[in-house]
């Protein structure tokens, strides 16, 4: 937990010295590796581990996307704040250290979860870029936000397909009528709307930025809201 | 003629797609709040969706009826838009760029078909069995016999692994053997049989869940096509940018 506290501090101090963000990211990667070694599996169960993975994914994608921005200061600062907030939530969330039930010991589960959280991170990046576009009106932020959503949508689709295959093997059906499945469909339909809306000139510019920001709210509810508040196979 | 042209324009319009996606989003959003509060939705797991929906009051199913209607129109809209796109752009040199979005659309249509087939014929039932138990599988006259239930417990007493050896019988003859493990169901009779739960003491017992999923193959086909289409599209876009 000390490692997470240090990475939280580093994210905040990276607002003044950007290289500290790389340090925070390296620490979180190290933390996940050590958790994985300790547990003997990928640490991706429960809000604590998934929040750490989400934070590290957002920071890692931000480094890549930031390279394509002419002026990345505001973008990296916004990402640092988001990463610090998620790290703080991870620190206050309970660790899931007990052995996994047999049904979770499969690479379908690992693929499903890893891809889902990578896509969430990309949708988060798109939301931050949307905010940057609204503030600075720079087209490179708008183009990058679209790219983040497109790649995120691809990963999310892969995650859903792998999740469906796993559900069929583990629970006998590829579709279950639970709130999580419904919210996952809402999220998928939302970003389908985003990608189709971009093809129409009316939606170009600010409306797309607002759509990207609102999309991340849907992501957060699908991830945390449904898992914490509603009963399903995805409950924490 | 004017009406036909109006309908055709409506079905070929991207604006229609956006309205339908928006409407579907609203309906699913409403359903996400109706569903958790009503016990009736628990029965939806054990019978075909269409059989279930006609028996339920409209006050809890209106959003699902609306969603089915929106998806039906969206399926036609998707088909029309894809055909039009291929016809209009058939002479482009980058045919992969033309085809990949249509592959995504075909994948989406297969996924809808899967849900339609499962909605018409999917069902689920459960059965408790011990070693030596014989269960009647319906439809048909096949019997399922449980030979061995092997449960591995960890240090804390949790089930860490299991396997259930079964055989299928017909006319008092063994027609097939299988072993059910975690993430490894038995689907040799067209039914998907999984182990839902196990008990080691006082006597080993297993709770089977038996599924019929007529849409599973179509869902997999649709999912694979969707994945292929979108991955190709992204790779092409990255290549074009370079």
Coordinates of C-alpha atoms in Angstrom, one line a residue:
Chain A
X1 CA 0.0 0.0 0.0
X2 CA 3.0 2.3 0.6
X3 CA 3.9 1.9 -3.1
X4 CA 0.4 3.1 -4.0
X5 CA 0.7 6.1 -1.6
X6 CA 4.0 7.1 -3.2
X7 CA 2.5 6.8 -6.7
X8 CA -0.4 8.9 -5.6
X9 CA 2.0 11.6 -4.5
X10 CA 4.1 11.3 -7.7
X11 CA 1.0 11.7 -9.9
X12 CA 0.1 14.9 -8.0
X13 CA 3.7 16.3 -8.1
X14 CA 3.9 15.5 -11.8
X15 CA 1.7 18.6 -12.2
X16 CA 5.0 20.5 -11.6
X17 CA 7.6 18.0 -12.8
X18 CA 6.1 15.8 -15.6
X19 CA 8.8 13.0 -15.4
X20 CA 7.3 12.1 -12.0
X21 CA 4.3 10.7 -13.8
X22 CA 6.5 8.1 -15.5
X23 CA 7.9 7.3 -12.0
X24 CA 4.3 6.8 -10.7
X25 CA 3.4 4.6 -13.6
X26 CA 6.6 2.5 -13.2
X27 CA 5.7 2.1 -9.5
X28 CA 2.2 0.9 -10.2
X29 CA 3.4 -1.6 -12.8
X30 CA 5.9 -2.9 -10.2
X31 CA 3.0 -3.1 -7.7
X32 CA 0.9 -5.1 -10.0
X33 CA 3.8 -7.5 -10.8
X34 CA 4.5 -8.0 -7.1
X35 CA 0.7 -8.6 -6.4
X36 CA 0.6 -11.1 -9.3
X37 CA 3.7 -12.9 -8.0
X38 CA 2.2 -13.0 -4.5
X39 CA -1.2 -14.3 -5.6
X40 CA 0.0 -16.6 -8.4
X41 CA -2.4 -15.1 -10.9
X42 CA -3.2 -11.9 -12.7
X43 CA -4.3 -9.3 -10.0
X44 CA -7.6 -8.3 -11.7
X45 CA -10.3 -9.3 -9.2
X46 CA -12.2 -6.7 -7.1
X47 CA -12.1 -2.9 -7.1
X48 CA -8.6 -2.5 -5.6
X49 CA -6.7 -4.4 -8.3
X50 CA -8.9 -3.3 -11.2
X51 CA -8.6 0.4 -10.2
X52 CA -4.8 0.1 -10.1
X53 CA -4.8 -1.6 -13.5
X54 CA -7.2 1.1 -14.9
X55 CA -5.0 3.9 -13.5
X56 CA -1.8 2.4 -14.9
X57 CA -3.5 1.8 -18.3
X58 CA -4.7 5.5 -18.4
X59 CA -1.3 6.7 -17.6
X60 CA 0.4 4.4 -20.1
X61 CA -2.0 5.3 -22.9
X62 CA -1.6 9.0 -22.0
X63 CA 2.1 8.8 -22.6
X64 CA 1.5 7.3 -26.1
X65 CA -1.3 9.7 -27.0
X66 CA 0.6 12.7 -25.5
X67 CA 3.4 12.2 -28.1
X68 CA 0.9 13.1 -30.8
X69 CA -0.2 16.4 -29.2
X70 CA 1.6 19.6 -30.1
X71 CA 1.0 21.1 -26.6
X72 CA 0.6 18.3 -24.1
X73 CA 0.9 20.2 -20.8
X74 CA -2.8 20.5 -20.0
X75 CA -3.5 17.0 -21.3
X76 CA -0.8 15.4 -19.1
X77 CA -1.9 17.5 -16.1
X78 CA -5.5 16.4 -16.5
X79 CA -4.4 12.7 -16.8
X80 CA -2.2 13.1 -13.7
X81 CA -5.3 14.4 -11.7
X82 CA -7.5 11.5 -12.9
X83 CA -4.7 9.0 -12.1
X84 CA -4.3 10.4 -8.6
X85 CA -8.0 10.3 -7.9
X86 CA -8.3 6.6 -9.1
X87 CA -5.2 5.7 -7.1
X88 CA -6.8 7.3 -4.0
X89 CA -9.9 5.1 -4.6
X90 CA -7.7 2.0 -5.1
X91 CA -6.0 2.7 -1.8
X92 CA -9.3 2.8 0.1
X93 CA -10.7 -0.3 -1.6
X94 CA -10.4 -3.8 -0.2
X95 CA -7.9 -6.2 -1.6
X96 CA -9.2 -9.5 -2.9
X97 CA -6.6 -12.0 -1.7
X98 CA -8.6 -15.2 -1.4
X99 CA -8.1 -18.0 -4.0
X100 CA -10.1 -17.8 -7.2
X101 CA -13.0 -20.1 -7.7
X102 CA -12.2 -22.7 -10.4
X103 CA -14.5 -21.0 -13.0
X104 CA -12.2 -17.9 -13.0
X105 CA -9.0 -19.8 -13.6
X106 CA -9.1 -19.5 -17.4
X107 CA -7.4 -17.2 -19.9
X108 CA -10.8 -16.3 -21.3
X109 CA -11.4 -14.4 -18.0
X110 CA -8.0 -12.8 -18.1
X111 CA -8.5 -11.7 -21.7
X112 CA -12.0 -10.4 -21.0
X113 CA -10.9 -8.3 -18.0
X114 CA -7.6 -7.0 -19.4
X115 CA -9.3 -5.9 -22.7
X116 CA -12.3 -4.4 -20.9
X117 CA -10.1 -2.2 -18.6
X118 CA -7.8 -1.2 -21.5
X119 CA -10.8 0.0 -23.4
X120 CA -12.1 1.8 -20.3
X121 CA -8.8 3.6 -20.1
X122 CA -9.0 4.6 -23.7
X123 CA -12.5 5.9 -23.3
X124 CA -11.1 7.9 -20.3
X125 CA -8.3 9.3 -22.5
X126 CA -10.9 10.3 -25.1
X127 CA -12.9 12.1 -22.4
X128 CA -9.8 14.0 -21.3
X129 CA -9.0 14.9 -24.9
X130 CA -12.6 16.1 -25.3
X131 CA -12.1 18.4 -22.3
X132 CA -8.9 19.7 -23.8
X133 CA -10.6 20.3 -27.2
X134 CA -13.4 22.3 -25.5
X135 CA -10.8 24.4 -23.6
X136 CA -8.3 25.0 -26.3
X137 CA -10.3 24.4 -29.6
X138 CA -7.3 22.5 -31.1
X139 CA -8.2 19.9 -33.8
X140 CA -5.4 17.5 -32.9
X141 CA -7.1 16.8 -29.6
X142 CA -10.4 16.1 -31.4
X143 CA -8.7 13.7 -33.9
X144 CA -6.9 11.9 -31.1
X145 CA -10.1 11.5 -29.1
X146 CA -11.7 9.8 -32.1
X147 CA -8.7 7.5 -32.4
X148 CA -8.8 6.6 -28.7
X149 CA -12.5 5.8 -29.0
X150 CA -12.0 3.7 -32.1
X151 CA -9.3 1.6 -30.6
X152 CA -11.1 1.5 -27.3
X153 CA -14.3 0.3 -29.1
X154 CA -12.3 -2.4 -30.8
X155 CA -10.8 -3.7 -27.5
X156 CA -14.2 -3.4 -25.8
X157 CA -15.8 -5.5 -28.6
X158 CA -13.0 -8.1 -28.3
X159 CA -13.6 -8.1 -24.5
X160 CA -17.4 -8.7 -25.0
X161 CA -16.8 -11.5 -27.5
X162 CA -14.3 -13.2 -25.2
X163 CA -16.6 -12.7 -22.3
X164 CA -19.5 -14.3 -24.3
X165 CA -17.3 -17.3 -25.1
X166 CA -16.2 -17.6 -21.5
X167 CA -19.8 -17.3 -20.2
X168 CA -20.9 -20.1 -22.6
X169 CA -18.2 -22.4 -21.3
X170 CA -18.5 -21.4 -17.6
X171 CA -22.3 -20.8 -17.2
X172 CA -23.7 -22.5 -20.2
X173 CA -25.0 -19.4 -22.0
X174 CA -23.4 -16.5 -23.8
X175 CA -26.0 -14.0 -22.5
X176 CA -27.4 -13.6 -19.1
X177 CA -30.2 -11.1 -18.1
X178 CA -28.3 -9.3 -15.5
X179 CA -27.8 -5.5 -15.0
X180 CA -24.1 -5.8 -15.9
X181 CA -24.8 -7.3 -19.3
X182 CA -27.5 -4.6 -19.9
X183 CA -25.1 -1.8 -19.0
X184 CA -22.3 -3.3 -21.0
X185 CA -24.8 -3.3 -24.0
X186 CA -25.6 0.4 -23.2
X187 CA -21.9 1.2 -23.2
X188 CA -21.4 -0.6 -26.5
X189 CA -24.4 1.1 -28.1
X190 CA -23.3 4.4 -26.7
X191 CA -19.9 4.2 -28.4
X192 CA -21.5 2.8 -31.6
X193 CA -23.6 6.0 -31.6
X194 CA -20.4 8.1 -31.1
X195 CA -18.6 6.4 -34.0
X196 CA -21.7 6.8 -36.3
X197 CA -22.4 10.4 -35.2
X198 CA -18.9 11.4 -36.2
X199 CA -19.8 10.6 -39.8
X200 CA -22.3 13.4 -39.8
X201 CA -21.1 17.0 -40.0
X202 CA -23.6 18.3 -37.5
X203 CA -21.9 16.4 -34.7
X204 CA -18.3 17.5 -35.5
X205 CA -16.4 19.5 -33.0
X206 CA -18.0 20.4 -29.6
X207 CA -20.8 17.8 -29.7
X208 CA -18.3 15.0 -30.2
X209 CA -16.2 16.3 -27.3
X210 CA -19.3 16.4 -25.0
X211 CA -20.2 12.9 -26.2
X212 CA -16.7 11.6 -25.3
X213 CA -16.9 13.2 -21.8
X214 CA -20.4 11.8 -21.1
X215 CA -19.3 8.4 -22.4
X216 CA -16.7 8.1 -19.6
X217 CA -19.5 8.7 -17.1
X218 CA -21.3 5.7 -18.6
X219 CA -18.1 3.7 -18.4
X220 CA -17.7 4.6 -14.7
X221 CA -21.3 3.6 -13.9
X222 CA -20.9 0.3 -15.9
X223 CA -17.7 -0.5 -14.0
X224 CA -18.2 0.7 -10.5
X225 CA -21.9 1.7 -10.2
X226 CA -23.3 -1.6 -11.4
X227 CA -20.6 -3.8 -9.7
X228 CA -21.1 -2.1 -6.4
X229 CA -24.9 -1.4 -6.4
X230 CA -26.5 -4.1 -8.4
X231 CA -26.5 -7.9 -8.1
X232 CA -24.9 -9.8 -11.0
X233 CA -22.1 -12.2 -11.9
X234 CA -19.8 -9.1 -12.0
X235 CA -20.5 -7.9 -8.5
X236 CA -17.5 -7.0 -6.3
Chain B
X1 CA -44.4 5.4 -55.2
X2 CA -43.8 8.5 -53.1
X3 CA -44.3 6.5 -49.9
X4 CA -42.0 3.8 -51.1
X5 CA -39.3 6.3 -51.9
X6 CA -39.8 7.9 -48.5
X7 CA -39.4 4.5 -46.8
X8 CA -36.3 3.7 -48.8
X9 CA -34.7 7.0 -47.9
X10 CA -35.6 6.4 -44.3
X11 CA -34.0 3.0 -44.3
X12 CA -30.9 4.3 -46.2
X13 CA -30.3 7.2 -43.9
X14 CA -27.5 7.4 -41.3
X15 CA -29.7 9.8 -39.4
X16 CA -32.1 6.9 -39.0
X17 CA -29.2 4.8 -37.5
X18 CA -28.5 7.5 -35.0
X19 CA -32.1 7.9 -34.0
X20 CA -32.5 4.1 -33.6
X21 CA -29.2 3.9 -31.6
X22 CA -30.4 6.8 -29.4
X23 CA -33.8 5.2 -28.9
X24 CA -32.2 1.8 -28.1
X25 CA -29.9 3.5 -25.6
X26 CA -32.9 5.2 -23.9
X27 CA -34.9 2.0 -23.7
X28 CA -32.0 -0.1 -22.3
X29 CA -31.3 2.7 -19.8
X30 CA -34.9 2.5 -18.7
X31 CA -34.7 -1.3 -18.6
X32 CA -31.6 -1.2 -16.5
X33 CA -33.7 0.4 -13.7
X34 CA -36.9 -1.6 -14.2
X35 CA -35.1 -5.0 -14.3
X36 CA -33.3 -5.1 -10.9
X37 CA -36.5 -4.2 -9.0
X38 CA -38.8 -6.9 -10.4
X39 CA -38.7 -10.6 -9.4
X40 CA -40.3 -11.6 -12.8
X41 CA -37.0 -11.1 -14.5
X42 CA -35.6 -14.1 -12.6
X43 CA -37.7 -16.4 -14.7
X44 CA -36.2 -15.0 -17.9
X45 CA -33.2 -17.2 -17.4
X46 CA -35.2 -20.4 -17.5
X47 CA -37.4 -20.0 -20.6
X48 CA -37.2 -18.5 -24.1
X49 CA -37.5 -14.7 -24.0
X50 CA -40.4 -14.4 -26.3
X51 CA -42.4 -17.0 -24.3
X52 CA -41.6 -15.1 -21.2
X53 CA -42.4 -11.6 -22.5
X54 CA -45.9 -12.4 -23.7
X55 CA -46.8 -13.7 -20.2
X56 CA -45.6 -10.6 -18.4
X57 CA -47.4 -7.3 -17.7
X58 CA -46.6 -4.5 -20.1
X59 CA -45.6 -2.2 -17.2
X60 CA -42.4 -4.2 -16.8
X61 CA -41.8 -5.2 -20.5
X62 CA -42.6 -2.0 -22.4
X63 CA -38.9 -1.1 -22.8
X64 CA -38.0 -4.7 -24.0
X65 CA -40.8 -4.6 -26.6
X66 CA -39.6 -1.1 -27.7
X67 CA -36.0 -2.4 -27.9
X68 CA -37.0 -5.4 -30.0
X69 CA -38.9 -3.1 -32.4
X70 CA -35.9 -0.6 -32.6
X71 CA -33.5 -3.5 -33.2
X72 CA -35.7 -5.0 -35.9
X73 CA -35.8 -1.6 -37.8
X74 CA -32.0 -1.2 -37.1
X75 CA -31.3 -4.6 -38.7
X76 CA -33.1 -3.6 -41.9
X77 CA -31.4 -0.1 -41.8
X78 CA -28.0 -1.8 -41.4
X79 CA -28.6 -4.2 -44.3
X80 CA -29.8 -1.4 -46.6
X81 CA -26.9 0.9 -45.7
X82 CA -24.3 -1.9 -46.3
X83 CA -25.8 -2.9 -49.7
X84 CA -25.9 0.8 -50.7
X85 CA -22.4 1.4 -49.6
X86 CA -21.0 -1.6 -51.6
X87 CA -23.0 -0.6 -54.7
X88 CA -21.9 3.1 -54.6
X89 CA -18.3 2.5 -53.8
X90 CA -17.7 -0.8 -55.6
X91 CA -15.1 0.7 -57.9
X92 CA -12.7 2.0 -55.2
X93 CA -9.2 0.5 -55.2
X94 CA -9.1 0.1 -51.4
X95 CA -11.7 -2.7 -51.3
X96 CA -10.7 -3.8 -47.8
X97 CA -11.5 -0.4 -46.5
X98 CA -14.9 -0.7 -48.2
X99 CA -15.6 -4.2 -47.0
X100 CA -14.4 -4.1 -43.4
X101 CA -17.3 -1.8 -42.1
X102 CA -19.7 -4.1 -43.9
X103 CA -18.1 -7.2 -42.2
X104 CA -18.8 -5.4 -38.9
X105 CA -22.4 -4.9 -39.9
X106 CA -22.8 -8.5 -41.0
X107 CA -21.3 -9.5 -37.6
X108 CA -23.9 -7.3 -35.8
X109 CA -26.7 -8.9 -37.8
X110 CA -25.5 -12.4 -36.9
X111 CA -25.5 -11.3 -33.2
X112 CA -29.1 -10.1 -33.6
X113 CA -30.0 -13.3 -35.3
X114 CA -28.4 -15.3 -32.4
X115 CA -30.5 -13.4 -29.9
X116 CA -33.6 -13.9 -32.0
X117 CA -33.0 -17.7 -32.1
X118 CA -32.2 -17.9 -28.4
X119 CA -35.2 -15.7 -27.7
X120 CA -37.4 -18.2 -29.5
X121 CA -35.8 -21.5 -28.2
X122 CA -33.3 -21.1 -25.4
X123 CA -34.1 -22.6 -22.0
X124 CA -32.3 -23.7 -18.9
X125 CA -33.1 -26.2 -16.2
X126 CA -31.2 -27.6 -13.2
X127 CA -30.9 -31.1 -11.7
X128 CA -29.2 -32.5 -8.6
X129 CA -27.3 -35.8 -9.0
X130 CA -25.1 -38.2 -7.0
X131 CA -22.7 -40.8 -8.1
X132 CA -24.7 -43.4 -9.9
X133 CA -27.7 -41.1 -10.6
X134 CA -29.4 -41.3 -14.0
X135 CA -31.1 -38.2 -15.4
X136 CA -33.5 -38.0 -18.3
X137 CA -32.5 -35.4 -20.8
X138 CA -35.3 -33.8 -22.8
X139 CA -36.1 -33.4 -25.6
X140 CA -35.3 -37.0 -26.7
X141 CA -34.8 -40.2 -24.9
X142 CA -31.1 -39.8 -24.0
X143 CA -30.2 -40.5 -20.4
X144 CA -27.2 -39.0 -18.5
X145 CA -25.5 -41.2 -15.9
X146 CA -23.1 -39.8 -13.3
X147 CA -20.2 -42.1 -12.8
X148 CA -17.7 -40.1 -10.6
X149 CA -17.7 -36.8 -8.8
X150 CA -14.1 -35.7 -8.1
X151 CA -13.8 -32.6 -5.9
X152 CA -10.5 -31.1 -4.9
X153 CA -10.6 -28.8 -1.8
X154 CA -7.9 -26.3 -0.9
X155 CA -6.4 -25.7 2.6
X156 CA -9.3 -23.4 3.5
X157 CA -12.0 -25.9 2.4
X158 CA -12.9 -24.1 -0.8
X159 CA -13.4 -26.1 -4.0
X160 CA -10.2 -25.5 -6.0
X161 CA -10.9 -27.9 -8.9
X162 CA -13.4 -30.6 -9.9
X163 CA -14.3 -33.1 -12.6
X164 CA -17.5 -35.0 -13.1
X165 CA -17.4 -38.2 -15.3
X166 CA -20.6 -38.8 -17.1
X167 CA -21.9 -41.2 -19.8
X168 CA -24.9 -40.8 -22.2
X169 CA -27.2 -43.8 -22.5
X170 CA -29.8 -44.6 -25.1
X171 CA -31.8 -47.9 -25.3
X172 CA -29.8 -49.2 -22.3
X173 CA -26.5 -48.8 -24.2
X174 CA -23.7 -46.3 -23.6
X175 CA -23.5 -44.0 -26.6
X176 CA -20.8 -41.6 -25.3
X177 CA -18.6 -40.6 -22.4
X178 CA -17.6 -37.1 -21.2
X179 CA -16.0 -35.3 -18.3
X180 CA -17.3 -31.9 -17.2
X181 CA -14.7 -29.6 -15.7
X182 CA -14.6 -25.9 -14.9
X183 CA -15.0 -24.0 -18.2
X184 CA -15.3 -27.3 -20.0
X185 CA -19.0 -28.2 -20.3
X186 CA -20.5 -31.3 -22.0
X187 CA -22.3 -30.5 -25.3
X188 CA -22.4 -33.8 -27.0
X189 CA -26.2 -34.0 -27.2
X190 CA -26.8 -30.5 -28.4
X191 CA -27.5 -29.4 -24.8
X192 CA -24.8 -27.5 -22.9
X193 CA -24.4 -29.1 -19.5
X194 CA -22.4 -27.4 -16.8
X195 CA -21.7 -27.9 -13.1
X196 CA -23.4 -25.1 -11.3
X197 CA -22.4 -26.2 -7.8
X198 CA -20.9 -29.2 -5.9
X199 CA -21.0 -30.6 -2.4
X200 CA -18.3 -33.0 -1.0
X201 CA -20.1 -34.0 2.2
X202 CA -21.9 -36.0 3.5
X203 CA -22.1 -37.6 0.0
X204 CA -20.7 -36.1 -3.1
X205 CA -23.4 -34.3 -5.0
X206 CA -23.5 -32.1 -8.1
X207 CA -26.0 -29.5 -9.3
X208 CA -26.1 -29.6 -13.1
X209 CA -27.4 -26.7 -15.2
X210 CA -28.6 -27.8 -18.6
X211 CA -28.9 -25.2 -21.3
X212 CA -30.2 -25.1 -24.8
X213 CA -28.8 -22.2 -26.7
X214 CA -29.9 -22.3 -30.4
X215 CA -28.2 -18.9 -31.0
X216 CA -24.7 -19.7 -29.6
X217 CA -23.1 -20.7 -33.0
X218 CA -24.5 -17.5 -34.7
X219 CA -23.4 -15.3 -31.8
X220 CA -19.9 -16.8 -32.1
X221 CA -19.9 -16.3 -35.9
X222 CA -21.2 -12.7 -35.5
X223 CA -18.6 -12.0 -32.8
X224 CA -15.7 -13.3 -34.9
X225 CA -16.9 -11.3 -38.0
X226 CA -17.3 -8.1 -35.9
X227 CA -13.8 -8.6 -34.4
X228 CA -12.3 -9.2 -37.9
X229 CA -14.0 -6.2 -39.4
X230 CA -13.1 -3.7 -36.7
X231 CA -9.5 -4.9 -36.3
X232 CA -9.0 -4.7 -40.1
X233 CA -10.6 -1.2 -40.2
X234 CA -8.3 0.1 -37.5
X235 CA -5.2 -1.5 -39.0
X236 CA -6.1 0.1 -42.4
X237 CA -6.7 3.5 -40.8
X238 CA -3.3 3.3 -39.0
X239 CA -1.6 2.3 -42.3
X240 CA -3.3 5.1 -44.2
X241 CA -2.1 7.7 -41.6
X242 CA 1.4 6.5 -41.9

